[in-house]
Coordinates of C-alpha atoms in Angstrom, one line a residue:
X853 CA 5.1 14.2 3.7
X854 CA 6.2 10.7 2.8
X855 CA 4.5 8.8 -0.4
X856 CA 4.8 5.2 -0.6
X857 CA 3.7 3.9 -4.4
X858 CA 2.6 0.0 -4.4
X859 CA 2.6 -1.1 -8.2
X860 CA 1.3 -4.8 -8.2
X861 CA -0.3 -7.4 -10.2
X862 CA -2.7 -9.9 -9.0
X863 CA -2.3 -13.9 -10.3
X864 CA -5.1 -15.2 -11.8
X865 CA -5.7 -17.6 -8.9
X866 CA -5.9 -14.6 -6.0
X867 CA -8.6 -15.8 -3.9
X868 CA -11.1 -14.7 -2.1
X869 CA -8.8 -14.9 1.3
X870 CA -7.4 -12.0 -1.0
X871 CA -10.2 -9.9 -1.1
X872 CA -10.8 -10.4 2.6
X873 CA -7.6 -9.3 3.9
X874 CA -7.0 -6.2 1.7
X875 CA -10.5 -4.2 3.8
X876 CA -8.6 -5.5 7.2
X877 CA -5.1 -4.3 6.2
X878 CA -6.4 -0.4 5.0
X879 CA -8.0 -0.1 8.3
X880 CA -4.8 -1.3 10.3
X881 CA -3.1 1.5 8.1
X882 CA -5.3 4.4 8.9
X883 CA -4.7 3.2 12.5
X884 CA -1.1 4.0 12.3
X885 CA 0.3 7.1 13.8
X886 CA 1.3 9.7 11.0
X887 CA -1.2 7.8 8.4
X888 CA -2.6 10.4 5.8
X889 CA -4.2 8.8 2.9
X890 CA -4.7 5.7 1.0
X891 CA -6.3 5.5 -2.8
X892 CA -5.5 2.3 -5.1
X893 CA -6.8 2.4 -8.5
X894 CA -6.8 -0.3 -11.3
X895 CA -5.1 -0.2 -15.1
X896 CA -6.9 -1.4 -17.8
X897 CA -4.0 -3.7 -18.5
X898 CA -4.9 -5.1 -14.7
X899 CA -2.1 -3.1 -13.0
X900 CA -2.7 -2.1 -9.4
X901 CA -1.6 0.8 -8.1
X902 CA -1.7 2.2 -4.1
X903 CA -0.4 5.6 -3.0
X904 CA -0.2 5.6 0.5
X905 CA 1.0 9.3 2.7
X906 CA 2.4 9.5 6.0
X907 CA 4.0 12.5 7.6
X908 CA 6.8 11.3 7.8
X909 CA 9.7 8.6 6.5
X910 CA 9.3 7.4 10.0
X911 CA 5.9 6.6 10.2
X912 CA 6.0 4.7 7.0
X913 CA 8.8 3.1 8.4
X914 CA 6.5 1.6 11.5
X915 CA 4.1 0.8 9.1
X916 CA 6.0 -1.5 7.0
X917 CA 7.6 -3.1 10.5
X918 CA 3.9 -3.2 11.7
X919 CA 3.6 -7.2 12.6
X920 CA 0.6 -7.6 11.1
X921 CA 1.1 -5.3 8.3
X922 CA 4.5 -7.6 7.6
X923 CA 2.5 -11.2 7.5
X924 CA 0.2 -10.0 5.1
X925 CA 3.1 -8.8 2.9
X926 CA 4.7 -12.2 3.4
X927 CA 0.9 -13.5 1.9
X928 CA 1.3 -10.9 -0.8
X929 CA 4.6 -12.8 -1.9
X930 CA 3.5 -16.3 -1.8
X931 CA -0.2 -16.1 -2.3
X932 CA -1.3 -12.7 -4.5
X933 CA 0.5 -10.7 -5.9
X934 CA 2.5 -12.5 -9.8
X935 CA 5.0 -8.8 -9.4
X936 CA 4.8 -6.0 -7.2
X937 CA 7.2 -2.7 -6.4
X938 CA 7.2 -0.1 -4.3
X939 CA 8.8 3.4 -4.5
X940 CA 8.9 5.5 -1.2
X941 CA 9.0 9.0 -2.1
X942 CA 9.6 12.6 0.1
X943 CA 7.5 15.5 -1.2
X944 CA 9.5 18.5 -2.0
X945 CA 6.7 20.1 -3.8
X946 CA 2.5 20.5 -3.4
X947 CA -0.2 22.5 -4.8
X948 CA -3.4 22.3 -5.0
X949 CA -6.5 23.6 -7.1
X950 CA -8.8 24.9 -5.9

C-alpha cells in the first residue's frame, strides 16, 4: 500500500468555487483504479491534512497525472491553498486493533 499525505492551508479568501470542487475531486478519486481510502481532518491552528491509500505507487502515480485531478491542483496553487505539501509514503508495516 501507497499513502499520499496532503498538508495544506487554506487563504482566507478560498471561495465557495472551493468548497464545490473539493466533493467533485474525492469522488473522481475513489473512481481511480487501486484507490483505497480518503480521510482529511482539520487542526485547530487551521491546518488541513488528507491521507489518501492506493495499492500501489503506480496508481497514485495515475492519480496525480489524472487530467482533471491535475487542473484542480493547478486551482489549488493559484486560487486555495496560502502552503501546501505532500509526502508519498510506502507501507512497510500495519496492524490493526481490533
Amino acid at each position: 500500500m501507497t499513502v499520499t499525505i496532503f498538508r495544506n492551508r487554506l487563504r482566507p479568501d478560498a471561495t465557495e468555487a472551493y468548497a464545490e470542487l473539493i466533493p467533485k475531486i474525492a469522488e473522481l478519486a475513489k473512481q481511480q483504479p487501486g484507490f483505497l481510502s480518503m480521510k482529511t481532518f482539520t487542526a485547530a491552528d487551521g491546518e488541513r491534512v488528507t491521507i489518501v491509500e492506493f495499492e500501489s505507487d503506480e496508481s497514485i502515480v495515475a492519480w496525480r497525472e489524472n487530467g482533471e485531478h491535475k487542473i484542480a491542483q493547478g486551482r489549488g496553487r493559484t486560487e486555495f491553498y496560502s502552503e501546501y505539501s505532500t509526502q508519498t509514503c510506502e507501507v512497510i508495516r500495519e496492524s490493526r486493533f481490533p
